[in-house]
Amino acid sequence: MDSRVFIYVGMFGSGKTELSINTAIALRKSSNKVALIDIDIISPYFRSRDEKAFLENLNIKVITAPERYMLADLPIIPPEVGGYISNKEFLTVVDVGGNEDGAIVLGSLNHFLQNADKKIVFVVNVFRPFSSTEEEISRNIDKISRAARCRIDYLVNNSNIGPETTTNDIKTGEEIVLRVSKMTGIPVAFTSIDENIDYKGELPIFRMKRFMKNSW
Amino acid sequence: MKMLMKGTEAIAEAAIRAGCRLYFGYPITPQSELTEYMAKRMPEVKGVFLQSESEVATVNMLYGAACTGKRVMTSTSSPGFSLMQEGISYMAGAELPAVFINVMRGGPGLGDIQPSQSDYFQSTKGGGHGDYRMIVLAPHTLQEAANIMGEAFDLAFKYRMLVTILVDGMIGQMMEPVELPEWKNIEELKEPDWALTGAKGRKPRKVTSFDLDPYELEKMNLRYQATYKRVAENEVRYEEFKIEDADIIVVAYGTMARIVKTVADSARKEGIRVGLFRPITLWPFPYERLSKISQNVKHILTVEMSYGQMIEDVKLAVNGKTNVDFYGRSAGVVPTPMEVLEAIKKIAR
């Protein structure tokens, strides 16, 4: 998946934020200039911006609502977003809010996106509501791609049930996502798994550290 | 098969599986996903989803729908629950069964969108006017929240009472694996003998909270009180965690109970024997049981995401038999396990 801008879209709760944070950290290994854009206007808790201090410590630029409005229940898209999508010096990850309502934001950034070297990646967790069959998933792809006014370039299998995920679950997800790929013609980039799980399937593996967790 | 769900989604799906086909609501953070889930799901199960223009309208739609004897519900968050109180009082007076979900956020006033447990008084002591009670259930995991939905409807119909599921924003927003409950066959749900279904061929029925004659109105009130007494005698639920050898018992519910379970283990590693008493029914509160177990401990510590609401019931239960301390943060701040452990160490000294 070669690109300068990586944009994660998908249904609500499919794992876009975890993927965005982990992708930004992975990109940081090969570049000094990495930005993570949080334009999630859907989730009230558990967002990329919650890890702002940690990411900035790794020298990853986090673009989100201004500090004083970070906890506001408001859909804030700061003006720098367009800049970091366009800036050729930066490798940029974009964490988009869930469902078509979240993807609408991308539609409004269309004039920046058109000329950017970008990949739009659709994240799938088959253990989430309204996402368990090929039909449901391809319908979601269609809806989100229309709201975002963008073609989806890749699918990602992020199927998991949190800490209780088994390799069998990941395999089930992989099978369904591959069938969706066949139906839609959209290739699958990889399967993402928790760093503590050992799994080898048909697809490349992206190991992730989990960030969105509770204090207890 | 387990699903990875948000608390709001798990509650919504479990309600549908428990036979709810009538949902009325108005979006408010941090529970809007529940309303959204119902909007998507109700048409799939041939149910009704109706977004009202306000919470005041919602509760009155619920009042009307509940009169038909069907399983009805709504969901909201703190400021929205405040707006519903007048209707809640009317529904309690009309002895209507219905389920309310309150995903609490901070307060008083607007209260932003972070989790809180500051609506304990409002839910358990009656936020509306008049001598009424509602059953208040407080699950602490998403699985428990899903499991409790069927019971919530069963209790509502058994006693003709309102039931509130009281959770904080954290339970509403976090994601956990959930095994969804079995589907209830709605064809098998009996139509209550008070339901307003059209009086053709039978005597008309009446659902009301009112009588012009004060003596008749008193009779109605005495009937409500008798119901509440039966509920208090039969429907108390709680969980005990490592209390057998405990020197300190922490009383907590919802998210705070989860934090305390973790803290109890770390306290024990440091030689402080801590147990947890977790009321599942906040009303009826488990006074009797807490009174009994408080006799053998040095301290009771109440931990809440409020500045001290449930502690009043804890004190009534303990009734001076031992020390009752308090630790709490509110306004959207969730106490960390470290902070709770510090509070425990302070009283253990």
mmCIF file of N, CA and C in Angstrom, chain A residues 15-132:
data_model
loop_
_atom_site.group_PDB
_atom_site.id
_atom_site.type_symbol
_atom_site.label_atom_id
_atom_site.label_comp_id
_atom_site.label_asym_id
_atom_site.label_seq_id
_atom_site.Cartn_x
_atom_site.Cartn_y
_atom_site.Cartn_z
ATOM 1 N N GLY A 15 -12.557 0.265 14.075
ATOM 2 C CA GLY A 15 -11.148 0.224 14.478
ATOM 3 C C GLY A 15 -10.279 1.247 13.763
ATOM 4 N N LYS A 16 -10.885 2.278 13.197
ATOM 5 C CA LYS A 16 -10.145 3.276 12.424
ATOM 6 C C LYS A 16 -9.128 4.020 13.289
ATOM 7 N N THR A 17 -9.520 4.336 14.515
ATOM 8 C CA THR A 17 -8.634 5.109 15.377
ATOM 9 C C THR A 17 -7.394 4.303 15.758
ATOM 10 N N GLU A 18 -7.589 3.044 16.144
ATOM 11 C CA GLU A 18 -6.435 2.192 16.476
ATOM 12 C C GLU A 18 -5.520 2.057 15.259
ATOM 13 N N LEU A 19 -6.103 1.853 14.083
ATOM 14 C CA LEU A 19 -5.313 1.704 12.868
ATOM 15 C C LEU A 19 -4.575 2.995 12.539
ATOM 16 N N SER A 20 -5.249 4.126 12.720
ATOM 17 C CA SER A 20 -4.618 5.412 12.413
ATOM 18 C C SER A 20 -3.406 5.642 13.305
ATOM 19 N N ILE A 21 -3.576 5.440 14.595
ATOM 20 C CA ILE A 21 -2.475 5.680 15.533
ATOM 21 C C ILE A 21 -1.314 4.741 15.216
ATOM 22 N N ASN A 22 -1.633 3.462 15.014
ATOM 23 C CA ASN A 22 -0.574 2.492 14.738
ATOM 24 C C ASN A 22 0.105 2.744 13.394
ATOM 25 N N THR A 23 -0.652 3.199 12.398
ATOM 26 C CA THR A 23 -0.055 3.506 11.096
ATOM 27 C C THR A 23 0.896 4.693 11.222
ATOM 28 N N ALA A 24 0.453 5.721 11.947
ATOM 29 C CA ALA A 24 1.303 6.906 12.133
ATOM 30 C C ALA A 24 2.615 6.505 12.818
ATOM 31 N N ILE A 25 2.511 5.657 13.830
ATOM 32 C CA ILE A 25 3.725 5.228 14.548
ATOM 33 C C ILE A 25 4.638 4.422 13.613
ATOM 34 N N ALA A 26 4.041 3.551 12.790
ATOM 35 C CA ALA A 26 4.829 2.747 11.856
ATOM 36 C C ALA A 26 5.512 3.645 10.819
ATOM 37 N N LEU A 27 4.799 4.645 10.324
ATOM 38 C CA LEU A 27 5.377 5.549 9.310
ATOM 39 C C LEU A 27 6.510 6.377 9.899
ATOM 40 N N ARG A 28 6.398 6.682 11.171
ATOM 41 C CA ARG A 28 7.399 7.507 11.855
ATOM 42 C C ARG A 28 8.786 6.853 11.817
ATOM 43 N N LYS A 29 8.792 5.515 11.675
ATOM 44 C CA LYS A 29 10.079 4.789 11.620
ATOM 45 C C LYS A 29 10.865 5.138 10.359
ATOM 46 N N SER A 30 10.141 5.502 9.288
ATOM 47 C CA SER A 30 10.852 5.775 8.028
ATOM 48 C C SER A 30 10.857 7.262 7.672
ATOM 49 N N SER A 31 10.161 8.083 8.448
ATOM 50 C CA SER A 31 10.117 9.507 8.104
ATOM 51 C C SER A 31 10.073 10.370 9.361
ATOM 52 N N ASN A 32 10.699 11.536 9.284
ATOM 53 C CA ASN A 32 10.661 12.475 10.405
ATOM 54 C C ASN A 32 9.423 13.350 10.377
ATOM 55 N N LYS A 33 8.750 13.321 9.211
ATOM 56 C CA LYS A 33 7.601 14.199 9.068
ATOM 57 C C LYS A 33 6.323 13.385 8.879
ATOM 58 N N VAL A 34 5.681 13.106 10.005
ATOM 59 C CA VAL A 34 4.436 12.329 9.979
ATOM 60 C C VAL A 34 3.347 13.144 10.683
ATOM 61 N N ALA A 35 2.172 13.177 10.071
ATOM 62 C CA ALA A 35 1.041 13.879 10.695
ATOM 63 C C ALA A 35 -0.144 12.931 10.824
ATOM 64 N N LEU A 36 -0.869 13.086 11.938
ATOM 65 C CA LEU A 36 -2.117 12.327 12.130
ATOM 66 C C LEU A 36 -3.249 13.342 12.238
ATOM 67 N N ILE A 37 -4.195 13.223 11.312
ATOM 68 C CA ILE A 37 -5.332 14.146 11.318
ATOM 69 C C ILE A 37 -6.546 13.445 11.920
ATOM 70 N N ASP A 38 -7.088 14.029 12.984
ATOM 71 C CA ASP A 38 -8.287 13.469 13.610
ATOM 72 C C ASP A 38 -9.482 14.326 13.181
ATOM 73 N N ILE A 39 -10.250 13.819 12.219
ATOM 74 C CA ILE A 39 -11.462 14.542 11.830
ATOM 75 C C ILE A 39 -12.691 13.693 12.146
ATOM 76 N N ASP A 40 -12.590 12.974 13.290
ATOM 77 C CA ASP A 40 -13.721 12.177 13.763
ATOM 78 C C ASP A 40 -14.721 13.111 14.442
ATOM 79 N N ILE A 41 -15.828 13.362 13.782
ATOM 80 C CA ILE A 41 -16.848 14.237 14.384
ATOM 81 C C ILE A 41 -17.993 13.408 14.959
ATOM 82 N N ILE A 42 -17.800 12.079 15.048
ATOM 83 C CA ILE A 42 -18.875 11.188 15.473
ATOM 84 C C ILE A 42 -18.701 10.740 16.929
ATOM 85 N N SER A 43 -17.515 10.199 17.245
ATOM 86 C CA SER A 43 -17.328 9.603 18.579
ATOM 87 C C SER A 43 -17.122 10.658 19.644
ATOM 88 N N PRO A 44 -17.870 10.565 20.751
ATOM 89 C CA PRO A 44 -17.658 11.512 21.841
ATOM 90 C C PRO A 44 -16.490 11.134 22.757
ATOM 91 N N TYR A 45 -16.197 9.832 22.865
ATOM 92 C CA TYR A 45 -15.061 9.372 23.676
ATOM 93 C C TYR A 45 -14.160 8.527 22.764
ATOM 94 N N PHE A 46 -13.000 8.143 23.283
ATOM 95 C CA PHE A 46 -12.082 7.218 22.596
ATOM 96 C C PHE A 46 -11.724 7.712 21.188
ATOM 97 N N ARG A 47 -10.971 8.815 21.112
ATOM 98 C CA ARG A 47 -10.578 9.368 19.821
ATOM 99 C C ARG A 47 -9.057 9.521 19.747
ATOM 100 N N SER A 48 -8.531 9.677 18.520
ATOM 101 C CA SER A 48 -7.078 9.831 18.336
ATOM 102 C C SER A 48 -6.522 10.963 19.199
ATOM 103 N N ARG A 49 -7.313 12.035 19.316
ATOM 104 C CA ARG A 49 -6.830 13.200 20.056
ATOM 105 C C ARG A 49 -6.559 12.889 21.523
ATOM 106 N N ASP A 50 -7.166 11.806 22.032
ATOM 107 C CA ASP A 50 -6.888 11.410 23.420
ATOM 108 C C ASP A 50 -5.424 11.008 23.598
ATOM 109 N N GLU A 51 -4.761 10.617 22.491
ATOM 110 C CA GLU A 51 -3.358 10.200 22.550
ATOM 111 C C GLU A 51 -2.423 11.294 22.031
ATOM 112 N N LYS A 52 -2.927 12.517 21.987
ATOM 113 C CA LYS A 52 -2.163 13.628 21.401
ATOM 114 C C LYS A 52 -0.780 13.782 22.057
ATOM 115 N N ALA A 53 -0.743 13.826 23.370
ATOM 116 C CA ALA A 53 0.516 14.049 24.075
ATOM 117 C C ALA A 53 1.505 12.934 23.766
ATOM 118 N N PHE A 54 1.027 11.694 23.804
ATOM 119 C CA PHE A 54 1.877 10.536 23.530
ATOM 120 C C PHE A 54 2.454 10.613 22.120
ATOM 121 N N LEU A 55 1.611 10.934 21.151
ATOM 122 C CA LEU A 55 2.038 10.975 19.752
ATOM 123 C C LEU A 55 2.994 12.141 19.506
ATOM 124 N N GLU A 56 2.715 13.269 20.125
ATOM 125 C CA GLU A 56 3.602 14.422 19.941
ATOM 126 C C GLU A 56 4.969 14.155 20.549
ATOM 127 N N ASN A 57 4.979 13.351 21.574
ATOM 128 C CA ASN A 57 6.236 12.935 22.178
ATOM 129 C C ASN A 57 7.076 12.104 21.201
ATOM 130 N N LEU A 58 6.401 11.384 20.315
ATOM 131 C CA LEU A 58 7.095 10.609 19.274
ATOM 132 C C LEU A 58 7.401 11.487 18.057
ATOM 133 N N ASN A 59 7.132 12.781 18.206
ATOM 134 C CA ASN A 59 7.326 13.722 17.109
ATOM 135 C C ASN A 59 6.373 13.457 15.944
ATOM 136 N N ILE A 60 5.157 13.079 16.268
ATOM 137 C CA ILE A 60 4.104 12.964 15.257
ATOM 138 C C ILE A 60 3.179 14.163 15.439
ATOM 139 N N LYS A 61 2.957 14.857 14.361
ATOM 140 C CA LYS A 61 2.106 16.056 14.419
ATOM 141 C C LYS A 61 0.642 15.615 14.495
ATOM 142 N N VAL A 62 -0.097 16.086 15.505
ATOM 143 C CA VAL A 62 -1.507 15.702 15.614
ATOM 144 C C VAL A 62 -2.386 16.911 15.274
ATOM 145 N N ILE A 63 -3.192 16.747 14.231
ATOM 146 C CA ILE A 63 -4.064 17.838 13.804
ATOM 147 C C ILE A 63 -5.477 17.527 14.277
ATOM 148 N N THR A 64 -5.967 18.351 15.197
ATOM 149 C CA THR A 64 -7.312 18.133 15.730
ATOM 150 C C THR A 64 -7.870 19.476 16.188
ATOM 151 N N ALA A 65 -9.005 19.460 16.842
ATOM 152 C CA ALA A 65 -9.594 20.696 17.335
ATOM 153 C C ALA A 65 -8.604 21.391 18.275
ATOM 154 N N PRO A 66 -8.652 22.735 18.345
ATOM 155 C CA PRO A 66 -7.776 23.433 19.287
ATOM 156 C C PRO A 66 -7.982 22.905 20.705
ATOM 157 N N GLU A 67 -6.874 22.884 21.453
ATOM 158 C CA GLU A 67 -6.852 22.323 22.809
ATOM 159 C C GLU A 67 -8.108 22.672 23.629
ATOM 160 N N ARG A 68 -8.481 23.942 23.640
ATOM 161 C CA ARG A 68 -9.580 24.362 24.515
ATOM 162 C C ARG A 68 -10.950 23.836 24.062
ATOM 163 N N TYR A 69 -11.025 23.352 22.822
ATOM 164 C CA TYR A 69 -12.301 22.807 22.346
ATOM 165 C C TYR A 69 -12.250 21.286 22.160
ATOM 166 N N MET A 70 -11.137 20.672 22.605
ATOM 167 C CA MET A 70 -10.944 19.246 22.321
ATOM 168 C C MET A 70 -12.029 18.357 22.901
ATOM 169 N N LEU A 71 -12.629 18.784 24.014
ATOM 170 C CA LEU A 71 -13.657 17.954 24.652
ATOM 171 C C LEU A 71 -15.065 18.424 24.320
ATOM 172 N N ALA A 72 -15.161 19.402 23.437
ATOM 173 C CA ALA A 72 -16.489 19.929 23.103
ATOM 174 C C ALA A 72 -17.236 18.945 22.209
ATOM 175 N N ASP A 73 -18.545 18.921 22.389
ATOM 176 C CA ASP A 73 -19.395 18.056 21.569
ATOM 177 C C ASP A 73 -19.725 18.810 20.271
ATOM 178 N N LEU A 74 -18.662 19.195 19.540
ATOM 179 C CA LEU A 74 -18.840 20.026 18.348
ATOM 180 C C LEU A 74 -18.037 19.433 17.186
ATOM 181 N N PRO A 75 -18.577 19.498 15.978
ATOM 182 C CA PRO A 75 -17.836 18.983 14.820
ATOM 183 C C PRO A 75 -16.819 20.002 14.316
ATOM 184 N N ILE A 76 -15.598 19.966 14.866
ATOM 185 C CA ILE A 76 -14.591 20.970 14.509
ATOM 186 C C ILE A 76 -13.587 20.388 13.499
ATOM 187 N N ILE A 77 -13.445 21.059 12.358
ATOM 188 C CA ILE A 77 -12.429 20.681 11.372
ATOM 189 C C ILE A 77 -11.466 21.859 11.251
ATOM 190 N N PRO A 78 -10.271 21.754 11.847
ATOM 191 C CA PRO A 78 -9.360 22.899 11.799
ATOM 192 C C PRO A 78 -8.837 23.136 10.376
ATOM 193 N N PRO A 79 -8.510 24.387 10.047
ATOM 194 C CA PRO A 79 -8.091 24.717 8.686
ATOM 195 C C PRO A 79 -6.796 24.021 8.253
ATOM 196 N N GLU A 80 -5.928 23.640 9.204
ATOM 197 C CA GLU A 80 -4.660 22.986 8.813
ATOM 198 C C GLU A 80 -4.885 21.643 8.129
ATOM 199 N N VAL A 81 -6.068 21.066 8.281
ATOM 200 C CA VAL A 81 -6.329 19.737 7.724
ATOM 201 C C VAL A 81 -6.007 19.691 6.232
ATOM 202 N N GLY A 82 -6.530 20.671 5.490
ATOM 203 C CA GLY A 82 -6.282 20.736 4.050
ATOM 204 C C GLY A 82 -4.790 20.846 3.758
ATOM 205 N N GLY A 83 -4.118 21.646 4.565
ATOM 206 C CA GLY A 83 -2.677 21.857 4.386
ATOM 207 C C GLY A 83 -1.889 20.573 4.516
ATOM 208 N N TYR A 84 -2.177 19.814 5.547
ATOM 209 C CA TYR A 84 -1.416 18.576 5.758
ATOM 210 C C TYR A 84 -1.780 17.489 4.746
ATOM 211 N N ILE A 85 -2.973 17.576 4.162
ATOM 212 C CA ILE A 85 -3.307 16.626 3.090
ATOM 213 C C ILE A 85 -2.501 16.989 1.835
ATOM 214 N N SER A 86 -2.278 18.284 1.640
ATOM 215 C CA SER A 86 -1.587 18.750 0.424
ATOM 216 C C SER A 86 -0.061 18.768 0.559
ATOM 217 N N ASN A 87 0.428 18.992 1.771
ATOM 218 C CA ASN A 87 1.878 19.181 1.981
ATOM 219 C C ASN A 87 2.673 17.925 1.604
ATOM 220 N N LYS A 88 3.473 18.037 0.528
ATOM 221 C CA LYS A 88 4.182 16.862 -0.007
ATOM 222 C C LYS A 88 5.311 16.395 0.898
ATOM 223 N N GLU A 89 5.715 17.228 1.874
ATOM 224 C CA GLU A 89 6.818 16.826 2.765
ATOM 225 C C GLU A 89 6.351 15.855 3.844
ATOM 226 N N PHE A 90 5.041 15.762 4.046
ATOM 227 C CA PHE A 90 4.530 14.962 5.164
ATOM 228 C C PHE A 90 3.898 13.649 4.724
ATOM 229 N N LEU A 91 4.153 12.597 5.483
ATOM 230 C CA LEU A 91 3.344 11.380 5.384
ATOM 231 C C LEU A 91 2.181 11.596 6.337
ATOM 232 N N THR A 92 0.973 11.448 5.849
ATOM 233 C CA THR A 92 -0.181 11.853 6.641
ATOM 234 C C THR A 92 -1.196 10.717 6.778
ATOM 235 N N VAL A 93 -1.685 10.542 8.011
ATOM 236 C CA VAL A 93 -2.733 9.554 8.266
ATOM 237 C C VAL A 93 -3.998 10.320 8.648
ATOM 238 N N VAL A 94 -5.129 9.926 8.093
ATOM 239 C CA VAL A 94 -6.371 10.630 8.398
ATOM 240 C C VAL A 94 -7.357 9.662 9.058
ATOM 241 N N ASP A 95 -7.768 10.009 10.292
ATOM 242 C CA ASP A 95 -8.738 9.211 11.052
ATOM 243 C C ASP A 95 -10.110 9.866 10.888
ATOM 244 N N VAL A 96 -10.959 9.214 10.106
ATOM 245 C CA VAL A 96 -12.269 9.780 9.768
ATOM 246 C C VAL A 96 -13.330 9.167 10.686
ATOM 247 N N GLY A 97 -14.353 9.938 11.030
ATOM 248 C CA GLY A 97 -15.435 9.429 11.877
ATOM 249 C C GLY A 97 -16.217 8.317 11.182
ATOM 250 N N GLY A 98 -16.930 7.544 11.975
ATOM 251 C CA GLY A 98 -17.615 6.363 11.465
ATOM 252 C C GLY A 98 -18.860 6.646 10.639
ATOM 253 N N ASN A 99 -19.273 5.641 9.887
ATOM 254 C CA ASN A 99 -20.492 5.675 9.060
ATOM 255 C C ASN A 99 -20.431 6.783 7.999
ATOM 256 N N GLU A 100 -21.521 6.882 7.243
ATOM 257 C CA GLU A 100 -21.546 7.910 6.197
ATOM 258 C C GLU A 100 -21.546 9.316 6.803
ATOM 259 N N ASP A 101 -22.115 9.436 8.028
ATOM 260 C CA ASP A 101 -22.142 10.748 8.677
ATOM 261 C C ASP A 101 -20.725 11.253 8.953
ATOM 262 N N GLY A 102 -19.835 10.338 9.319
ATOM 263 C CA GLY A 102 -18.442 10.730 9.563
ATOM 264 C C GLY A 102 -17.708 10.992 8.265
ATOM 265 N N ALA A 103 -18.049 10.207 7.230
ATOM 266 C CA ALA A 103 -17.333 10.290 5.949
ATOM 267 C C ALA A 103 -17.663 11.575 5.189
ATOM 268 N N ILE A 104 -18.791 12.196 5.539
ATOM 269 C CA ILE A 104 -19.185 13.453 4.873
ATOM 270 C C ILE A 104 -18.064 14.493 4.925
ATOM 271 N N VAL A 105 -17.300 14.468 6.023
ATOM 272 C CA VAL A 105 -16.211 15.427 6.183
ATOM 273 C C VAL A 105 -15.222 15.319 5.010
ATOM 274 N N LEU A 106 -14.958 14.087 4.578
ATOM 275 C CA LEU A 106 -14.034 13.895 3.453
ATOM 276 C C LEU A 106 -14.592 14.545 2.196
ATOM 277 N N GLY A 107 -15.890 14.429 2.022
ATOM 278 C CA GLY A 107 -16.538 15.053 0.871
ATOM 279 C C GLY A 107 -16.229 16.542 0.821
ATOM 280 N N SER A 108 -16.228 17.180 2.000
ATOM 281 C CA SER A 108 -15.990 18.616 2.048
ATOM 282 C C SER A 108 -14.515 18.953 1.798
ATOM 283 N N LEU A 109 -13.646 17.944 1.901
ATOM 284 C CA LEU A 109 -12.209 18.181 1.664
ATOM 285 C C LEU A 109 -11.804 17.761 0.260
ATOM 286 N N ASN A 110 -12.813 17.511 -0.555
ATOM 287 C CA ASN A 110 -12.591 16.947 -1.885
ATOM 288 C C ASN A 110 -11.543 17.702 -2.706
ATOM 289 N N HIS A 111 -11.583 19.047 -2.671
ATOM 290 C CA HIS A 111 -10.639 19.802 -3.500
ATOM 291 C C HIS A 111 -9.187 19.601 -3.063
ATOM 292 N N PHE A 112 -8.963 19.263 -1.770
ATOM 293 C CA PHE A 112 -7.597 18.945 -1.340
ATOM 294 C C PHE A 112 -7.238 17.511 -1.738
ATOM 295 N N LEU A 113 -8.205 16.638 -1.616
ATOM 296 C CA LEU A 113 -7.947 15.210 -1.822
ATOM 297 C C LEU A 113 -7.682 14.880 -3.290
ATOM 298 N N GLN A 114 -8.381 15.589 -4.177
ATOM 299 C CA GLN A 114 -8.281 15.263 -5.604
ATOM 300 C C GLN A 114 -6.834 15.190 -6.096
ATOM 301 N N ASN A 115 -6.012 16.135 -5.637
ATOM 302 C CA ASN A 115 -4.644 16.203 -6.166
ATOM 303 C C ASN A 115 -3.622 15.516 -5.267
ATOM 304 N N ALA A 116 -4.080 14.925 -4.164
ATOM 305 C CA ALA A 116 -3.123 14.320 -3.234
ATOM 306 C C ALA A 116 -2.826 12.873 -3.634
ATOM 307 N N ASP A 117 -1.582 12.454 -3.334
ATOM 308 C CA ASP A 117 -1.216 11.051 -3.537
ATOM 309 C C ASP A 117 -1.765 10.297 -2.328
ATOM 310 N N LYS A 118 -2.949 9.710 -2.474
ATOM 311 C CA LYS A 118 -3.656 9.174 -1.307
ATOM 312 C C LYS A 118 -4.234 7.783 -1.571
ATOM 313 N N LYS A 119 -4.464 7.080 -0.473
ATOM 314 C CA LYS A 119 -5.205 5.819 -0.546
ATOM 315 C C LYS A 119 -6.339 5.892 0.478
ATOM 316 N N ILE A 120 -7.538 5.564 0.047
ATOM 317 C CA ILE A 120 -8.674 5.524 0.961
ATOM 318 C C ILE A 120 -8.886 4.072 1.363
ATOM 319 N N VAL A 121 -8.810 3.829 2.641
ATOM 320 C CA VAL A 121 -8.821 2.452 3.144
ATOM 321 C C VAL A 121 -10.079 2.222 3.976
ATOM 322 N N PHE A 122 -10.833 1.215 3.609
ATOM 323 C CA PHE A 122 -12.098 0.912 4.298
ATOM 324 C C PHE A 122 -11.862 -0.211 5.312
ATOM 325 N N VAL A 123 -12.104 0.086 6.579
ATOM 326 C CA VAL A 123 -11.808 -0.857 7.664
ATOM 327 C C VAL A 123 -13.044 -1.704 7.975
ATOM 328 N N VAL A 124 -12.840 -3.020 8.080
ATOM 329 C CA VAL A 124 -13.962 -3.917 8.358
ATOM 330 C C VAL A 124 -13.708 -4.738 9.617
ATOM 331 N N ASN A 125 -14.674 -4.725 10.524
ATOM 332 C CA ASN A 125 -14.698 -5.694 11.619
ATOM 333 C C ASN A 125 -16.032 -6.434 11.509
ATOM 334 N N VAL A 126 -15.976 -7.683 11.122
ATOM 335 C CA VAL A 126 -17.224 -8.430 10.875
ATOM 336 C C VAL A 126 -17.974 -8.748 12.169
ATOM 337 N N PHE A 127 -17.356 -8.459 13.322
ATOM 338 C CA PHE A 127 -18.038 -8.718 14.602
ATOM 339 C C PHE A 127 -18.722 -7.457 15.143
ATOM 340 N N ARG A 128 -18.890 -6.449 14.282
ATOM 341 C CA ARG A 128 -19.618 -5.240 14.647
ATOM 342 C C ARG A 128 -21.020 -5.303 14.042
ATOM 343 N N PRO A 129 -21.985 -4.635 14.718
ATOM 344 C CA PRO A 129 -23.345 -4.630 14.174
ATOM 345 C C PRO A 129 -23.383 -4.054 12.753
ATOM 346 N N PHE A 130 -24.295 -4.519 11.952
ATOM 347 C CA PHE A 130 -24.524 -4.069 10.572
ATOM 348 C C PHE A 130 -23.309 -4.289 9.663
ATOM 349 N N SER A 131 -22.409 -5.192 10.052
ATOM 350 C CA SER A 131 -21.196 -5.411 9.252
ATOM 351 C C SER A 131 -20.824 -6.882 9.151
ATOM 352 N N SER A 132 -21.781 -7.785 9.332
ATOM 353 C CA SER A 132 -21.370 -9.185 9.444
ATOM 354 C C SER A 132 -21.493 -9.993 8.150
#
